[in-house]
mmCIF file of C-alpha atoms and ligand atoms in Angstrom:
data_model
loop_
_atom_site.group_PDB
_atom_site.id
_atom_site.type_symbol
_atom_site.label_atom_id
_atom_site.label_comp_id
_atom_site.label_asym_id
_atom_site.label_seq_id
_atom_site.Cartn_x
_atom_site.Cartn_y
_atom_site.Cartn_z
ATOM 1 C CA UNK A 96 26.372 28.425 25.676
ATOM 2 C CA UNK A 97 23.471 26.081 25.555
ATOM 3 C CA UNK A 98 23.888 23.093 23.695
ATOM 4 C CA UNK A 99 21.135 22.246 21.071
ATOM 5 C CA UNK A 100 20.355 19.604 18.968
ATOM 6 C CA UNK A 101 17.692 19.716 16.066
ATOM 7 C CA UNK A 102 15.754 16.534 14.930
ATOM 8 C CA UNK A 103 14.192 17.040 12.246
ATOM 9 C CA UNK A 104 12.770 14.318 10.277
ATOM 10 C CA UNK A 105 13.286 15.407 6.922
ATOM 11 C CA UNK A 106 11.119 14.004 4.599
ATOM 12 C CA UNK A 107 7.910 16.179 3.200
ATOM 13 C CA UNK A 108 11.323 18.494 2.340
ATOM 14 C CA UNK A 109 12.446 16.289 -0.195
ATOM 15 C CA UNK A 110 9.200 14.286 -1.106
ATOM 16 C CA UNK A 111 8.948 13.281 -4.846
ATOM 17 C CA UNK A 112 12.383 13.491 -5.608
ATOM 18 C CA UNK A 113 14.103 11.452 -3.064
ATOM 19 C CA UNK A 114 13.504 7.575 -2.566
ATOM 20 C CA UNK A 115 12.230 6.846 0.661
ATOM 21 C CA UNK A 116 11.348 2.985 1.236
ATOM 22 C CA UNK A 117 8.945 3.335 4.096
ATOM 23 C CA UNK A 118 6.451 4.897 1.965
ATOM 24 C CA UNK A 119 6.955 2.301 -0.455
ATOM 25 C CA UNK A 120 5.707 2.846 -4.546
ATOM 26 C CA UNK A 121 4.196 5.705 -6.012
ATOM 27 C CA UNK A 122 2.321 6.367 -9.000
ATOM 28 C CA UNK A 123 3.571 9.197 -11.317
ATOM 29 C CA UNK A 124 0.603 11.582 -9.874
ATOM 30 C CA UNK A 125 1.070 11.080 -6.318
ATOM 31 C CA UNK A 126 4.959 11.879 -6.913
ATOM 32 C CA UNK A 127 3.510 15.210 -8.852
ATOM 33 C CA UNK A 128 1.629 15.802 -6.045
ATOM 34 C CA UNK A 129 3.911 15.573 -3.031
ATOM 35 C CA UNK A 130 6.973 17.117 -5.192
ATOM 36 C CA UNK A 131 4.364 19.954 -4.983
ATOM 37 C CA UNK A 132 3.884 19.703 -1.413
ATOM 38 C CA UNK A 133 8.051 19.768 -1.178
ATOM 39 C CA UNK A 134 8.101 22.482 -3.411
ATOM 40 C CA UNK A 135 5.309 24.645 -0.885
ATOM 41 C CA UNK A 136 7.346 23.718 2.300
ATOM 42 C CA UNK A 137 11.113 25.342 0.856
ATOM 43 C CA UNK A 138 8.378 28.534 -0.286
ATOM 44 C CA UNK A 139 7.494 28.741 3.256
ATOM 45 C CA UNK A 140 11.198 28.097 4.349
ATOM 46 C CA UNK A 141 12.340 30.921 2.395
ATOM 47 C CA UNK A 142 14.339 27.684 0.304
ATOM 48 C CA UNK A 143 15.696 25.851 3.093
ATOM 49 C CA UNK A 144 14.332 23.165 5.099
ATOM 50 C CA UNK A 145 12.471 23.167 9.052
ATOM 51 C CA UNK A 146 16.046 22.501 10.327
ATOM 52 C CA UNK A 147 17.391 25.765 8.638
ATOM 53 C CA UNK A 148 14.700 27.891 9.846
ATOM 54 C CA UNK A 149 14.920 26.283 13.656
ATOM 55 C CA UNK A 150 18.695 26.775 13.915
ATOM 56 C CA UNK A 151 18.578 30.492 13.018
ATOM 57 C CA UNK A 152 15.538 31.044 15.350
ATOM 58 C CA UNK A 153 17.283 29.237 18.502
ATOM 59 C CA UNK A 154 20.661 31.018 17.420
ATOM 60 C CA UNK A 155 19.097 34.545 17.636
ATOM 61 C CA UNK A 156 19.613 35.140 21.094
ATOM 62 C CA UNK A 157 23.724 34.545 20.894
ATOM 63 C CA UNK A 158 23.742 32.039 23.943
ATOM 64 C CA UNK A 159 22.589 29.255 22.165
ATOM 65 C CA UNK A 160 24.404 27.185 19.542
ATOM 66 C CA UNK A 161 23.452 24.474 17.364
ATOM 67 C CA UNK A 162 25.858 21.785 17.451
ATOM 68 C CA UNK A 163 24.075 18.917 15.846
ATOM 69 C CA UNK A 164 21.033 18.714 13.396
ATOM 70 C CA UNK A 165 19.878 15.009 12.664
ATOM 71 C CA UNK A 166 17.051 13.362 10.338
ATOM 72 C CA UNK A 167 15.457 10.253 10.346
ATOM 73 C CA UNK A 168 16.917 8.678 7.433
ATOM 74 C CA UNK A 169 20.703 8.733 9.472
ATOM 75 C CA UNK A 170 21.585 5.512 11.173
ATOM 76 C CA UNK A 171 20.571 5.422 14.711
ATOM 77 C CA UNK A 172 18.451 8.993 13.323
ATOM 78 C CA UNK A 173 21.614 10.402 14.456
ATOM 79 C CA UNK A 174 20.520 10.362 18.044
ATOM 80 C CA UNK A 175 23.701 8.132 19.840
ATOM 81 C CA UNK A 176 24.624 8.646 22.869
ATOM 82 C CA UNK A 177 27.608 11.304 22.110
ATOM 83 C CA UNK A 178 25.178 13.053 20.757
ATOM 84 C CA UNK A 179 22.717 13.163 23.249
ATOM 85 C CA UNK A 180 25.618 13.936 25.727
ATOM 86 C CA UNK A 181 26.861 16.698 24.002
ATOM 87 C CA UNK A 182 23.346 17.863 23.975
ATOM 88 C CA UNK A 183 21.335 20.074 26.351
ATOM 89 C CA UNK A 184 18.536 20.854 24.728
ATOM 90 C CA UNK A 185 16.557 18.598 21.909
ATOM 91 C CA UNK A 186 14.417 20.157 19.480
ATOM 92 C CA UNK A 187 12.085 17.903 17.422
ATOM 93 C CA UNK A 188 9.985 18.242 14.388
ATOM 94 C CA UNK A 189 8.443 15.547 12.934
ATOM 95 C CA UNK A 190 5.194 14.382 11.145
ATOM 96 C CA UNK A 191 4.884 11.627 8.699
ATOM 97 C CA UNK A 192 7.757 9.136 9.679
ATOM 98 C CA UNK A 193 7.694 9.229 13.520
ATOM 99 C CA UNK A 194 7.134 5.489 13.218
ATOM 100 C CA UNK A 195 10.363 5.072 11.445
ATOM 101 C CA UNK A 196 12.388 5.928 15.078
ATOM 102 C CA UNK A 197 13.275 2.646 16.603
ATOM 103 C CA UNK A 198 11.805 1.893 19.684
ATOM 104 C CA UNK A 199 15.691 1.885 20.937
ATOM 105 C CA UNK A 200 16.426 5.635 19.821
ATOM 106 C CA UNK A 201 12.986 7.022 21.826
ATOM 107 C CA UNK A 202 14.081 4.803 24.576
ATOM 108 C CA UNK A 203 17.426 6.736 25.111
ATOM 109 C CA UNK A 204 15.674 10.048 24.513
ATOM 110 C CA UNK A 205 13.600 9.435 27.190
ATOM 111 C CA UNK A 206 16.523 8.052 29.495
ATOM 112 C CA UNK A 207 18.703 11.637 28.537
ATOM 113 C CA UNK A 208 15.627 13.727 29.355
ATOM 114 C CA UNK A 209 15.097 11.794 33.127
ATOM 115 C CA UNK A 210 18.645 12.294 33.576
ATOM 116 C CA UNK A 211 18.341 16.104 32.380
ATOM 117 C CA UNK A 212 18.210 16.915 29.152
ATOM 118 C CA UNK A 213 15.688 19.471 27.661
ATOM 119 C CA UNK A 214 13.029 18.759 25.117
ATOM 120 C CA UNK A 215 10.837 20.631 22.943
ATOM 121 C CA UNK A 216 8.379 18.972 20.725
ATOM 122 C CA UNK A 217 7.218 21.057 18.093
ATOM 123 C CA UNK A 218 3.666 20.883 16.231
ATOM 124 C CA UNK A 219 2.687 17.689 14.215
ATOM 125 C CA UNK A 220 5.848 15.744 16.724
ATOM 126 C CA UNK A 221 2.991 15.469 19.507
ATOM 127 C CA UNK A 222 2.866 11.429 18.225
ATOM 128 C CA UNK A 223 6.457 11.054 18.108
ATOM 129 C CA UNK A 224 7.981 8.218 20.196
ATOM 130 C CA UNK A 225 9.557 10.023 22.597
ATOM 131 C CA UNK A 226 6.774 12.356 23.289
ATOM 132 C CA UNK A 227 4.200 9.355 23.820
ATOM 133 C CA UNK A 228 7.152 7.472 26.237
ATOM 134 C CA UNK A 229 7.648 10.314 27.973
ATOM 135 C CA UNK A 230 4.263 11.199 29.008
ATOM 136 C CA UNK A 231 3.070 7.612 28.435
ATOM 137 C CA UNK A 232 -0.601 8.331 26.683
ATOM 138 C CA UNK A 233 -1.356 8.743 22.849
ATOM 139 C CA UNK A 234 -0.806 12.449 22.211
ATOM 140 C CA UNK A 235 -4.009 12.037 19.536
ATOM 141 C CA UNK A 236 -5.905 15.167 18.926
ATOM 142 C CA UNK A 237 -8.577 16.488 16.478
ATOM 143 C CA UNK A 238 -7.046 18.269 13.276
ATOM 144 C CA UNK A 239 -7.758 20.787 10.397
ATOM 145 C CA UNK A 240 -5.701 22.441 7.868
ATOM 146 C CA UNK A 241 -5.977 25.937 6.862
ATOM 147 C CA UNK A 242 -7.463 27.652 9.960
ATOM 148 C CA UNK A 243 -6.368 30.607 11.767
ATOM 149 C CA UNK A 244 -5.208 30.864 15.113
ATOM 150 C CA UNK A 245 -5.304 32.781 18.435
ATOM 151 C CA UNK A 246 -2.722 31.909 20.948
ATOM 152 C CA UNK A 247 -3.650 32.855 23.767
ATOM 153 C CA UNK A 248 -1.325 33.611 27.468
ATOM 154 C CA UNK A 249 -2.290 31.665 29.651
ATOM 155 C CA UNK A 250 0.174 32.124 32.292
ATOM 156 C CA UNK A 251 2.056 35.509 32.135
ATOM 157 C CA UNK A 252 4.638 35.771 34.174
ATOM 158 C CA UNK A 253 5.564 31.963 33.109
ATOM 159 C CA UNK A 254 9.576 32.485 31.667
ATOM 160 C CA UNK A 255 8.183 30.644 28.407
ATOM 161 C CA UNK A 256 5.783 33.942 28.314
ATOM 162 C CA UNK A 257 8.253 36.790 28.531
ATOM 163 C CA UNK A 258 7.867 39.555 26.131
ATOM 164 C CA UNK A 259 4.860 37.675 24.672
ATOM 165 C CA UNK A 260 1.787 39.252 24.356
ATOM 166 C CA UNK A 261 -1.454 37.967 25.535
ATOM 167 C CA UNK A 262 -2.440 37.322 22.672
ATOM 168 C CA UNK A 263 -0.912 36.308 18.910
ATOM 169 C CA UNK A 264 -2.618 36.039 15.980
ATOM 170 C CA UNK A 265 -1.575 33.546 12.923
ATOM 171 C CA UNK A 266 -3.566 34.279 9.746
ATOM 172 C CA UNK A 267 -2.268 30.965 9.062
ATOM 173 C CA UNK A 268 -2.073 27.830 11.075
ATOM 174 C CA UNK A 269 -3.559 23.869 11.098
ATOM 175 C CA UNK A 270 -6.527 23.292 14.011
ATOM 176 C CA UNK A 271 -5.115 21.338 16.474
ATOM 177 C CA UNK A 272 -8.164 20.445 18.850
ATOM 178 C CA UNK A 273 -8.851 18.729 22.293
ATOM 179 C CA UNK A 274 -9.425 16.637 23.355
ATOM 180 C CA UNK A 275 -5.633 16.419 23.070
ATOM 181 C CA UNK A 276 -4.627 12.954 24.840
ATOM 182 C CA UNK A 277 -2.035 14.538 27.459
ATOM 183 C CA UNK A 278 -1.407 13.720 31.033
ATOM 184 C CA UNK A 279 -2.641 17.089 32.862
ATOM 185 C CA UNK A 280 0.752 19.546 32.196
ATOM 186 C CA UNK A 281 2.729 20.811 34.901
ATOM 187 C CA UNK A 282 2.290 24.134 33.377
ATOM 188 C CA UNK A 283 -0.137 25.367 31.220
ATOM 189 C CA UNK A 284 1.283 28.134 29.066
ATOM 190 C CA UNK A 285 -1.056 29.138 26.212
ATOM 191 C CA UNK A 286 -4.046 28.038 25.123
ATOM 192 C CA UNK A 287 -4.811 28.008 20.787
ATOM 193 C CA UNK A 288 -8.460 29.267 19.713
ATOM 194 C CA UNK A 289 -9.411 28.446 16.135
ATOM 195 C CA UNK A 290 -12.159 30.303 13.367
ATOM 196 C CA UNK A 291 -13.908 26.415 13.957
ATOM 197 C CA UNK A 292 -14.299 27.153 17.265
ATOM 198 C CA UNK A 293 -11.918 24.663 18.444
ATOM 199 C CA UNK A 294 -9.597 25.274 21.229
ATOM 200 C CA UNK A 295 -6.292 23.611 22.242
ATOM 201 C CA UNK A 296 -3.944 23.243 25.133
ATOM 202 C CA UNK A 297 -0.644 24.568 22.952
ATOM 203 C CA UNK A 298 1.760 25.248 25.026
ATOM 204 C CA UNK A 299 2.424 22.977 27.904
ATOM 205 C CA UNK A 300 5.473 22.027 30.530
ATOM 206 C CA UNK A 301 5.716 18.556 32.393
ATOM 207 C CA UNK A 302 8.704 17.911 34.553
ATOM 208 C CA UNK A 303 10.333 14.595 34.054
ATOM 209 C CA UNK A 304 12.978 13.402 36.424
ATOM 210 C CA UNK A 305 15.577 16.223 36.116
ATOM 211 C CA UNK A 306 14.363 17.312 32.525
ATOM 212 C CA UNK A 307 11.875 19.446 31.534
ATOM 213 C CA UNK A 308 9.489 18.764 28.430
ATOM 214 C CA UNK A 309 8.083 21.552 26.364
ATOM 215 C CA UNK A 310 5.483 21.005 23.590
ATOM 216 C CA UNK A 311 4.234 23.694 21.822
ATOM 217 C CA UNK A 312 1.938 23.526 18.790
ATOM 218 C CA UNK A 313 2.162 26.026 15.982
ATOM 219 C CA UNK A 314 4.770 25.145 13.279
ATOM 220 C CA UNK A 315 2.735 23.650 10.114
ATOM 221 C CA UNK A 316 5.306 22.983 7.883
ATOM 222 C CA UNK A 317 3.462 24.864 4.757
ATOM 223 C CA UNK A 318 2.873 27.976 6.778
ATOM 224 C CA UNK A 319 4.811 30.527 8.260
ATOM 225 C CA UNK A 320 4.119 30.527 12.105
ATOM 226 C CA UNK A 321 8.033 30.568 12.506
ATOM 227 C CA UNK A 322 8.580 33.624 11.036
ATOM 228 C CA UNK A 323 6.063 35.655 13.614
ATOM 229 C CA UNK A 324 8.391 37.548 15.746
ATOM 230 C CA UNK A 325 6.470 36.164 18.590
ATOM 231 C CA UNK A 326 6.487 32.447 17.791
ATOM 232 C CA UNK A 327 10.175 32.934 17.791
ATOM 233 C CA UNK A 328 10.793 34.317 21.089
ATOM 234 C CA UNK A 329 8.074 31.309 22.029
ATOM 235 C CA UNK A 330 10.523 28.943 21.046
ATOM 236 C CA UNK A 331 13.457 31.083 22.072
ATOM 237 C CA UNK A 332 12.151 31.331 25.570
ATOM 238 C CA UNK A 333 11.833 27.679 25.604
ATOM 239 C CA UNK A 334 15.065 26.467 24.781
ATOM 240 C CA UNK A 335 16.014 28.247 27.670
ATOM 241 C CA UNK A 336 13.851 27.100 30.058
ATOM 242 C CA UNK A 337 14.169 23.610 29.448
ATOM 243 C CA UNK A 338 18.078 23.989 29.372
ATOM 244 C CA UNK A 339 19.571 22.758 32.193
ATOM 245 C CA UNK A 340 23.442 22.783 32.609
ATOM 246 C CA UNK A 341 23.659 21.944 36.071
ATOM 247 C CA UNK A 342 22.387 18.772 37.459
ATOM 248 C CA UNK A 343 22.518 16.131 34.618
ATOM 249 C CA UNK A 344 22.801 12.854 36.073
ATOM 250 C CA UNK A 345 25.321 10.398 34.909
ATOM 251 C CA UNK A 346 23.030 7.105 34.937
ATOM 252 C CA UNK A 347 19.262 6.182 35.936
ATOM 253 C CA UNK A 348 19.778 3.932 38.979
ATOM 254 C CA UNK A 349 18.872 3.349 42.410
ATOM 255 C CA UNK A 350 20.914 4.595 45.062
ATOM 256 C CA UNK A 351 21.517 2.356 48.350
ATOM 257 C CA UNK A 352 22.418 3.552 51.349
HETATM 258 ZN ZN1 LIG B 68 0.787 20.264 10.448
#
């Protein structure tokens, strides 16, 4: 069984109706307006959260079970190290409070993913701490909402690609564009075209130490890329290939001999 943990901040979920102090007051129209948002998101989620719909996409293929799901708001964002530990592969969603992870949680992220540990980061998370330590640019792109999207194969016979077609449509999906501030990926899977004309490295593998990082774009959390059979086995596919239940290293530390 492979080991997953969800992070998903948890916030534009429960916008308007639950006090968060980072995004300090709101006037009675802006709380209208993003209990609306909220309200659009659980449509999209078929009533449940980003969380929900990850867990039953990773737990589709049998071998995979969800044993943690964490938010931002939990001490530590629920990221210790038993749970990291128990973890072998890290699925992250995030967007408006990636700044609210201390610097100490990304830190030991990044140490668990050296030693071994999988990672996928997932759409908007491409300026999450982690992601940014563990490539070590700014992740900053160009952005749009309410494009549409081909996602296109760019490397077939990749195990991320398997039973993907060459091409997937998404009647409805935010323009992520380049230039997309990324150290060149160790593997280039797909490649997003947009009606603006805009394209976008989406799908992209970097080895780091004995870990594996996976980011891969679609997932706007108003839309309903993760309900296209094919975004699924995306994401299914990667769990996989990042999972590594062999060689996890104990500690970072030079060896003498
Ligand atoms: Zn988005």
């Amino acid at each position: 069984m492979i080991r997953v943990t969800i992070f998903n901040e948890f916030v534009q979920e429960r916008l308007g109706r639950h006090n968060f102090d980072f995004l300090g007051e709101w006037s009675e129209e802006n709380r209208i307006k993003m209990t609306e948002r909220a309200d659009e998101i659980a449509k999209a989620h078929e009533g449940g959260a980003i969380h929900d719909t990850l867990k039953k996409i990773v737990e589709e293929t049998g071998d995979v079970c969800v044993k943690h799901i964490r938010s931002v708001d939990m001490p530590e964002c629920g990221l210790t190290e038993e749970v990291l530990e128990d973890t072998d592969v890290l699925l992250w969603w995030s967007h408006i409070a990636q700044e609210q992870v201390p610097y100490e949680v990304a830190l030991r992220v990044r140490d668990h993913v050296q030693r071994g540990m999988g990672v996928i980061f997932l759409h908007s998370a491409h300026m999450c701490r982690p992601m940014q330590l563990l490539l070590g640019t700014s992740c900053t792109l160009r952005w749009r909402e309410g494009d549409k999207e081909r996602l296109w194969c760019a490397n077939p016979t990749h195990p991320i690609a398997k039973g993907v077609p060459e091409c997937v449509y998404l009647e409805e999906e935010e323009m992520y564009g380049e230039f997309f501030d990324i150290p060149k990926p160790d593997e280039l899977i797909f490649i997003g075209g947009f009606e603006g004309g805009e394209v976008f490295r989406s799908g992209c593998v970097w080895n780091r130490g004995y870990g594996k990082v996976f980011y891969f774009q679609p997932g706007h959390e108003t839309y309903r890329s993760y309900f296209n059979p094919d975004i699924r086995r995306i994401i299914q596919n990667g769990v996989h290939y990042v999972a590594n239940t062999e060689q996890r290293l104990k500690t970072l530390e030079c060896l003498p001999v």
